[in-house]
Tab-separated table of C-alpha atoms in Angstrom:
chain	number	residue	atom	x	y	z
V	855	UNK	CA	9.215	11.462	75.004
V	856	UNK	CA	5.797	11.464	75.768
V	857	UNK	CA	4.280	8.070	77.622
V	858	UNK	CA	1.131	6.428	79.546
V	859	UNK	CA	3.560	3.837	80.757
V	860	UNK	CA	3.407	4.533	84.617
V	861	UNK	CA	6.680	6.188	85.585
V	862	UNK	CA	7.024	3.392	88.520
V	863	UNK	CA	7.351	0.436	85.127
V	864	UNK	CA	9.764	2.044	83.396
V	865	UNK	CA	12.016	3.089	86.380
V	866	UNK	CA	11.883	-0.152	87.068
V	867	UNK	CA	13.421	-0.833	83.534
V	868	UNK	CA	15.969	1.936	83.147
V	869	UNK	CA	16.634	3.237	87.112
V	870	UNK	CA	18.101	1.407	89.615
V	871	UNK	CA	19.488	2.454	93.063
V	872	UNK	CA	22.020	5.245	93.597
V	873	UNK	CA	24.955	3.452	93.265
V	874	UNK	CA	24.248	1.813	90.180
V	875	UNK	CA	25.019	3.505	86.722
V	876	UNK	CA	22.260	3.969	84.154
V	877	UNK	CA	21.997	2.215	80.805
V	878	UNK	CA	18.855	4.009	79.376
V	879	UNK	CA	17.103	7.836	80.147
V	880	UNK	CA	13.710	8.339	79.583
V	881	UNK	CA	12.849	11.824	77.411
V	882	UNK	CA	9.728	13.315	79.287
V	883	UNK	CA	9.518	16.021	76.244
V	884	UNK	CA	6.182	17.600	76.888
V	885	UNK	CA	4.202	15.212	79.409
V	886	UNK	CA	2.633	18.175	81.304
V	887	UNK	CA	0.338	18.429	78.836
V	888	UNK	CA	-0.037	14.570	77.525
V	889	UNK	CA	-3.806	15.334	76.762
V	890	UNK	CA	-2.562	17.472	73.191
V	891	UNK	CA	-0.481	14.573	72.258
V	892	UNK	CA	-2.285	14.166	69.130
V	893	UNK	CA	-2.390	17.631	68.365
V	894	UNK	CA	1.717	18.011	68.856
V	895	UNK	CA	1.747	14.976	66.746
V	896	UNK	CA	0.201	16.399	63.639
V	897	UNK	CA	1.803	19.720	64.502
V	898	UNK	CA	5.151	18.940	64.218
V	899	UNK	CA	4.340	16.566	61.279
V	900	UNK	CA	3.075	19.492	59.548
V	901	UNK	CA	5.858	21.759	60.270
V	902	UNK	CA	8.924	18.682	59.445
V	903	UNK	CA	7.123	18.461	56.031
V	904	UNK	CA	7.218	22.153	55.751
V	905	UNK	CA	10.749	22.484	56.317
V	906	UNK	CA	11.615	19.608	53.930
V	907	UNK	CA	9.975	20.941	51.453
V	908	UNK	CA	10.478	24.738	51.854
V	909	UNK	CA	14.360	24.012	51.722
V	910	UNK	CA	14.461	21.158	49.036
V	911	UNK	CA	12.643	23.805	46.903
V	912	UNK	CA	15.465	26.646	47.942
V	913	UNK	CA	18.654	23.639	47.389
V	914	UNK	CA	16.558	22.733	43.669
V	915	UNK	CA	16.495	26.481	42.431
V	916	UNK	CA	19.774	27.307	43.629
V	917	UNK	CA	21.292	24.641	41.857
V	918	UNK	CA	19.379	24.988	38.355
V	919	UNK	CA	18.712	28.445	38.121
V	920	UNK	CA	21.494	30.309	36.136
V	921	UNK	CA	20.832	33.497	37.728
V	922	UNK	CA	21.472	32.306	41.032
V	923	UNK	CA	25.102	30.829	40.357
V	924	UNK	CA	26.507	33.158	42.532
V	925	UNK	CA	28.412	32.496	46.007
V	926	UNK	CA	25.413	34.115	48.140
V	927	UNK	CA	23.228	31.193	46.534
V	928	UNK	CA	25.630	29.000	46.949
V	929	UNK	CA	26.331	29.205	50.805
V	930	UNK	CA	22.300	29.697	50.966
V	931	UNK	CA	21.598	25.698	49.055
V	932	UNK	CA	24.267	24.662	52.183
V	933	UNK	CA	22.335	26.610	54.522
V	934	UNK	CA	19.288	24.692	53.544
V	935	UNK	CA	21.399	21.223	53.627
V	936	UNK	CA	22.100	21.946	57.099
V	937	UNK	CA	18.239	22.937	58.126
V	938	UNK	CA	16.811	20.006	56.752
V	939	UNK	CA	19.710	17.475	58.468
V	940	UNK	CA	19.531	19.787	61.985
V	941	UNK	CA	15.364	18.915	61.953
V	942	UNK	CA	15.970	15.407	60.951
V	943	UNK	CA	17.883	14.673	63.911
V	944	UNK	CA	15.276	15.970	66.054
V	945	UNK	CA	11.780	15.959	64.796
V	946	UNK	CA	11.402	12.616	63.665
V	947	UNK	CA	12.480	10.938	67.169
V	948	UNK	CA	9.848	13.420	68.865
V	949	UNK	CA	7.075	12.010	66.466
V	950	UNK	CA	8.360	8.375	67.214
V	951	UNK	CA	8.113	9.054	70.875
V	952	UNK	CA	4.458	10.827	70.384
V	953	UNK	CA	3.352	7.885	68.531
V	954	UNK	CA	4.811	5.141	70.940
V	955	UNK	CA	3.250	7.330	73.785
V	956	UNK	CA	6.986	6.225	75.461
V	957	UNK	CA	10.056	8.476	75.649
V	958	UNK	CA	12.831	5.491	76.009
V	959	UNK	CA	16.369	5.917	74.848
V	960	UNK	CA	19.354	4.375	75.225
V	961	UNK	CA	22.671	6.330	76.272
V	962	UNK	CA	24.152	5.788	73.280
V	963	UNK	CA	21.253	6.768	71.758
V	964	UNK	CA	21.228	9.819	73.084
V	965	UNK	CA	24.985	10.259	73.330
V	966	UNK	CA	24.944	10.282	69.248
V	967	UNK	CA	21.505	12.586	68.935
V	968	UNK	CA	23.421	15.279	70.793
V	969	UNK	CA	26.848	14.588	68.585
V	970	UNK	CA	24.786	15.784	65.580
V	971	UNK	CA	22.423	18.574	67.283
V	972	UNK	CA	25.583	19.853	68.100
V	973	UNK	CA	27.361	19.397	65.051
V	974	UNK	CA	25.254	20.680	63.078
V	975	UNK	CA	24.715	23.646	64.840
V	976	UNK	CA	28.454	24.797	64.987
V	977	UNK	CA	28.435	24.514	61.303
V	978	UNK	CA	25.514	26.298	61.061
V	979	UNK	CA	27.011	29.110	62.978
V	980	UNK	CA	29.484	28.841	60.802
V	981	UNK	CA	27.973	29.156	57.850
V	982	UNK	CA	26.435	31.959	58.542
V	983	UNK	CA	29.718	33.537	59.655
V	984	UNK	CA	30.550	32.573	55.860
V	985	UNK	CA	27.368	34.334	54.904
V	986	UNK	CA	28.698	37.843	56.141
V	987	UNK	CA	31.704	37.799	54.737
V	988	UNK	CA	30.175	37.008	51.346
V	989	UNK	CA	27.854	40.219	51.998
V	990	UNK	CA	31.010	42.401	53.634
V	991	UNK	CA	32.949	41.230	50.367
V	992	UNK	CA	30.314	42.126	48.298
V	993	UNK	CA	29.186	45.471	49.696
V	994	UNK	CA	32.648	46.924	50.617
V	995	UNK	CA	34.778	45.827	48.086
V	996	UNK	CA	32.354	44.831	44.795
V	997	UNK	CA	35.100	45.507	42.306
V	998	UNK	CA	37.033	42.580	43.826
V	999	UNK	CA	34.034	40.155	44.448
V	1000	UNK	CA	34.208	38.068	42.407
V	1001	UNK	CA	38.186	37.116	42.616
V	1002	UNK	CA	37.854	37.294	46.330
V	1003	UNK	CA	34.301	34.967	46.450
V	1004	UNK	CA	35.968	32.398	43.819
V	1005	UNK	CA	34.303	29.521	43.374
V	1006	UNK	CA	37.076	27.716	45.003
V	1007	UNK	CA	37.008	29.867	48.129
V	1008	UNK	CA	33.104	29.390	48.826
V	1009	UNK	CA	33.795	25.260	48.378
V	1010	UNK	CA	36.801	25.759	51.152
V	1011	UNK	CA	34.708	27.542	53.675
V	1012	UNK	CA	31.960	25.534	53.384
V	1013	UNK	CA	34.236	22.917	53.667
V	1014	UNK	CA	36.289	24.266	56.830
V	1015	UNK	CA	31.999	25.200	58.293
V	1016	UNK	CA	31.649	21.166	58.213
V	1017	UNK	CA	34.810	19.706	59.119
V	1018	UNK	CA	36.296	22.030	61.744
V	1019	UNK	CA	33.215	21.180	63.553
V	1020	UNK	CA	33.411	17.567	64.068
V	1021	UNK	CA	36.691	17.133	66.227
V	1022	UNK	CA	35.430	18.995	68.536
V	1023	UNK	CA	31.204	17.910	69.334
V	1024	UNK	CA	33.179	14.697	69.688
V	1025	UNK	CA	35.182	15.798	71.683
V	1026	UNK	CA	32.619	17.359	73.958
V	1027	UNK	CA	30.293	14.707	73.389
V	1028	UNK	CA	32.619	11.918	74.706
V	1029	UNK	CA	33.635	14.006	77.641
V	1030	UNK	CA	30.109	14.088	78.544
V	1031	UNK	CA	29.265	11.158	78.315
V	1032	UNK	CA	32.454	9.764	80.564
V	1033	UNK	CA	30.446	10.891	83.300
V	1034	UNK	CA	28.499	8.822	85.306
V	1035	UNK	CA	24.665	9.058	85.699
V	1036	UNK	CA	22.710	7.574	88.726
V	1037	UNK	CA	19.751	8.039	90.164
V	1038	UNK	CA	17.069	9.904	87.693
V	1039	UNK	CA	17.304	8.356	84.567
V	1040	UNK	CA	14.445	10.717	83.451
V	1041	UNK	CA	15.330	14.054	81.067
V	1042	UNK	CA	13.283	16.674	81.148
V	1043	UNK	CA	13.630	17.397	77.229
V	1044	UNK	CA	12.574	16.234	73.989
V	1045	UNK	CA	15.761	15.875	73.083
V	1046	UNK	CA	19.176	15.152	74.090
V	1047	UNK	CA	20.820	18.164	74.725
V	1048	UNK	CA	23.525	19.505	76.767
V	1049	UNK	CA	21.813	21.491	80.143
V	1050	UNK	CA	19.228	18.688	80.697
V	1051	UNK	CA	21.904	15.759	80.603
V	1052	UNK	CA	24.021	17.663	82.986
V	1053	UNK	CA	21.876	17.824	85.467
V	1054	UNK	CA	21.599	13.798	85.791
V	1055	UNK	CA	25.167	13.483	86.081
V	1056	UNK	CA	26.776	12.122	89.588
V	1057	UNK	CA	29.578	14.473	91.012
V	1058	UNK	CA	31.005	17.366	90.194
V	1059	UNK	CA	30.666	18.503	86.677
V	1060	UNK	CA	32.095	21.881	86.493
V	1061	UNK	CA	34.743	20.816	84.363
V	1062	UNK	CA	32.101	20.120	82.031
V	1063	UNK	CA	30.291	23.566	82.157
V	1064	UNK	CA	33.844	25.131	81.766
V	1065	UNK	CA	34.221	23.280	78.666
V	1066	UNK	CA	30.701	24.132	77.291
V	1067	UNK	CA	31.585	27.423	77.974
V	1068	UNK	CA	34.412	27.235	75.786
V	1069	UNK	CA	32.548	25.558	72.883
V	1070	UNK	CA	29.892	28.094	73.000
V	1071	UNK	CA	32.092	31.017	73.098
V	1072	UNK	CA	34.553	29.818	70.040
V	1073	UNK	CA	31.320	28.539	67.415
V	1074	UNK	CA	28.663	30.749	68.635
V	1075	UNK	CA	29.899	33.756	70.082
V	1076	UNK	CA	33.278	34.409	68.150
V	1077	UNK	CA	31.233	33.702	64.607
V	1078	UNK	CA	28.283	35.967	66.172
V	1079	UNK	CA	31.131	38.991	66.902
V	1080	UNK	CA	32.403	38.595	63.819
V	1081	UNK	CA	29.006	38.982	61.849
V	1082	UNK	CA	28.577	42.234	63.938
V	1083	UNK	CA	31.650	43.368	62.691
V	1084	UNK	CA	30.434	42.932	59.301
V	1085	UNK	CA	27.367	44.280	59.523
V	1086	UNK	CA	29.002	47.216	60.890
V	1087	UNK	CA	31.163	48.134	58.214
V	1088	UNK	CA	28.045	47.078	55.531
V	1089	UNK	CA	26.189	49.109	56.840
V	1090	UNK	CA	28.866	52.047	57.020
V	1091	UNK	CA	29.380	51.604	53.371
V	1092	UNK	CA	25.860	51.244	52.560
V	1093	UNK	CA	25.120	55.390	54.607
V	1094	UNK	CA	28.121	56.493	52.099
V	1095	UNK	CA	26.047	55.373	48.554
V	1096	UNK	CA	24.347	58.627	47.267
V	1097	UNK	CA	21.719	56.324	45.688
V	1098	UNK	CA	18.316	55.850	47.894
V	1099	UNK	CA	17.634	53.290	45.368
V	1100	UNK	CA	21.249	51.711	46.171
V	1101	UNK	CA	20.967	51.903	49.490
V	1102	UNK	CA	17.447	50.199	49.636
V	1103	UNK	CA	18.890	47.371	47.557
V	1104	UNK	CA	22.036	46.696	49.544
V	1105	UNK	CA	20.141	46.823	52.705
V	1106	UNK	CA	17.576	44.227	51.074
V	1107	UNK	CA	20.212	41.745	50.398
V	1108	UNK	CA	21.581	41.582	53.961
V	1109	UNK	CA	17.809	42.403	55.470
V	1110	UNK	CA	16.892	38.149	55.224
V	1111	UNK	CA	20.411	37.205	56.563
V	1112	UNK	CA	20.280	39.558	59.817
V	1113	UNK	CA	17.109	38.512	60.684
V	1114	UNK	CA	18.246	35.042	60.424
V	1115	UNK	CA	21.408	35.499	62.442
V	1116	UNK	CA	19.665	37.335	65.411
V	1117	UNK	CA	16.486	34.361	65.266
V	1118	UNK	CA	19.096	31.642	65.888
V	1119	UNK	CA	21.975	33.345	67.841
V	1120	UNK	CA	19.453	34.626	70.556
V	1121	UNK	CA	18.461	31.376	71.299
V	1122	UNK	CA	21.516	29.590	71.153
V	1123	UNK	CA	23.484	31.870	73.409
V	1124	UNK	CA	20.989	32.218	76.289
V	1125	UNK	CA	20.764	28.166	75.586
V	1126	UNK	CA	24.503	27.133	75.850
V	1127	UNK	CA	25.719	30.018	77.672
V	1128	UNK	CA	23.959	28.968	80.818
V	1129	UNK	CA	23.841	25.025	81.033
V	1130	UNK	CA	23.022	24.368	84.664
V	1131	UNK	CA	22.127	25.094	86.510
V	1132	UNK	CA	21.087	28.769	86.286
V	1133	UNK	CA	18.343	27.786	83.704
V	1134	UNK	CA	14.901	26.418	84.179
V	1135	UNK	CA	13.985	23.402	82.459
V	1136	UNK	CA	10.717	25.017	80.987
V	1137	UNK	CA	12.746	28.225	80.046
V	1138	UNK	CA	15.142	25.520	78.149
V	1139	UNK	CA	12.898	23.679	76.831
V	1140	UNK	CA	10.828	26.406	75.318
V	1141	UNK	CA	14.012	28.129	74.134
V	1142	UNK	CA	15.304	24.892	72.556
V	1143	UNK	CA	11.837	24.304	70.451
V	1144	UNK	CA	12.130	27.754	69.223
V	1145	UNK	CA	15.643	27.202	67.780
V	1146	UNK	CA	15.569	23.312	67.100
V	1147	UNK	CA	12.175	23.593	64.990
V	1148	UNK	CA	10.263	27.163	64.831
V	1149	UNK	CA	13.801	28.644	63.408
V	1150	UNK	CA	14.330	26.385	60.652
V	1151	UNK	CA	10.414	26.598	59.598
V	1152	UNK	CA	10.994	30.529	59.891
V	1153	UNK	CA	14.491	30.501	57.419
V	1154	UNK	CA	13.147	29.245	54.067
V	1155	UNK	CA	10.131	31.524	54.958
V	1156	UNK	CA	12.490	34.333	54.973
V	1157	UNK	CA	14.706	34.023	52.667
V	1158	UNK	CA	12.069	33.559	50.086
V	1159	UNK	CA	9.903	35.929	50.855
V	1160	UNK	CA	12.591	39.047	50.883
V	1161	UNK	CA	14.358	37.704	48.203
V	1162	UNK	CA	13.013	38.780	44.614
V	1163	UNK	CA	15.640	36.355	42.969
V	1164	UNK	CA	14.617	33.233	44.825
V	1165	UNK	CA	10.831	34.325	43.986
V	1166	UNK	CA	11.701	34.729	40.537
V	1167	UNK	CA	13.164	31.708	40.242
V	1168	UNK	CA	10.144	30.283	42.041
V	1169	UNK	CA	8.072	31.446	39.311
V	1170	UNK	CA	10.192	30.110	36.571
V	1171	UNK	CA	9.761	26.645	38.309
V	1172	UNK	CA	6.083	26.711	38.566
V	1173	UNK	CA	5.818	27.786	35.542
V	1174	UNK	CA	7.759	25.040	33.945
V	1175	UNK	CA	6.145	22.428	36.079
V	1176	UNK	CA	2.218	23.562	35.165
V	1177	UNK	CA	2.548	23.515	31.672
């Protein structure tokens, strides 16, 4: 995404005259300010390791502590699945692209990089739709909790988070990708996502905006509602508990969880609310950074830190592996 190759060469590669159709774009990512390539390089090195290891510890402690068998834990370890998958598909092509000073990809390429950006996000809008419920279910009707939150019902929502997903990105995906590109073969992006391809498309693509629309407004602004609804009534509940120490507690489980929901949501709406081509492509591309990597750095960070059972368990672990 980032090159020395003069742009003349490699139009001469991947761009041919108007009438022709494209075979490969060319990622500019972050070439206004080629002289920090090294910099970003160890930079987002730094932070992919971070986030690799942040949520391998969170999937490891989830899944061997005893005290955190519990359905909150359980969609959390999925969370984390999700995080480190969502960063793989972007972070290590960006440090590929860095190091090969180039920014070359084929359409396929890219047509499969945005399958799974967007994949993966819907599920983890999902998810965290799941999340709430678990926390709703949990506040507002405890005595029930733990017939309601059955083992069997967390493994069928996670379940439905993953798989009602994928019909559709393809969906979308192939639809975009039907479209012919001429002209600019050159994305203004570090990755391959949905605003920035539009715009190199030949012909009318409102069809396609209508049906991003759509997408957007069914996996991340239906889930998003819904969380608000739950929230609402927690938090209802939570004013009716005589107990300050109550309260504080309940408000601490759901404290890591909100913040979490409003960090990604508020970037994803403003994102794939707007695809072309009322946003500017520094706007997007800033936006997209913050919820592609600084997000998923920030989630582990929270969770862990507000949670005194994860930290607990933390302990236990160290512990165990220093002596």
């Amino acid at each position: 995404m980032f090159f020395f190759m003069t742009i003349d060469e490699q139009r001469t590669r991947t761009e041919k005259s108007n009438d022709s159709t494209l075979i490969e774009f060319i990622l500019l990512g972050f070439s206004d300010i080629s002289r920090h390539q090294g910099l970003l390089f160890g930079m987002f090195l730094l932070i992919y390791l971070t986030i690799l290891m942040c949520n391998s510890i969170i999937i490891l402690i989830t899944r061997t502590d005893p005290a955190l068998q519990t359905p909150m834990y359980f969609f959390l370890s999925n969370f984390s699945v999700v995080e480190i998958c969502y960063v793989t598909v972007t972070i290590p092509r960006m440090l590929v692209d860095l190091y090969n000073q180039k920014g070359n990809i084929s359409i396929s390429e890219c047509a499969t990089q945005m399958c799974f950006i967007l994949m993966l996000g819907g599920t983890e809008c999902l998810l965290l739709t799941a999340m709430s419920y678990d926390r709703y279910v949990a506040i507002c009707n405890p005595l029930h909790y733990a017939l309601v939150m059955n083992h069997r019902v967390c493994v069928h929502l996670v379940a439905s988070c993953w798989l009602s997903v994928i019909p559709v990105v393809i969906g979308q995906t192939y639809q975009i990708f039907s479209l012919r590109f001429c002209g600019s073969n050159r994305i203004n992006h570090f990755i391959c996502d949905i605003p920035p391809v539009l715009k190199l498309a030949c012909g009318n693509t409102f069809i396609n905006e209508i049906a991003v629309y759509v997408v957007a407004m069914v996996f991340v602004m239906v889930p998003f509602v819904l969380i608000i609804v739950s929230y609402g009534k927690i938090i209802c509940t939570i004013l009716k508990l005589s107990s300050a120490k109550g309260k504080a507690k309940a408000f601490s489980t759901c404290s890591s969880h909100l913040i979490v929901v409003v960090l990604f949501y508020g970037t994803a709406s403003v994102t794939y609310l707007q695809p072309k081509p009322d946003q500017s492509e520094s706007i997007g591309k800033l936006l997209s950074l913050f919820y592609t990597i600084l997000v998923p750095l920030l989630n582990p960070i929270i969770y862990t830190l507000r949670n005194q059972d994860i930290m607990m368990a933390l302990r236990k672990l160290l512990s165990k592996m220093l002596t």
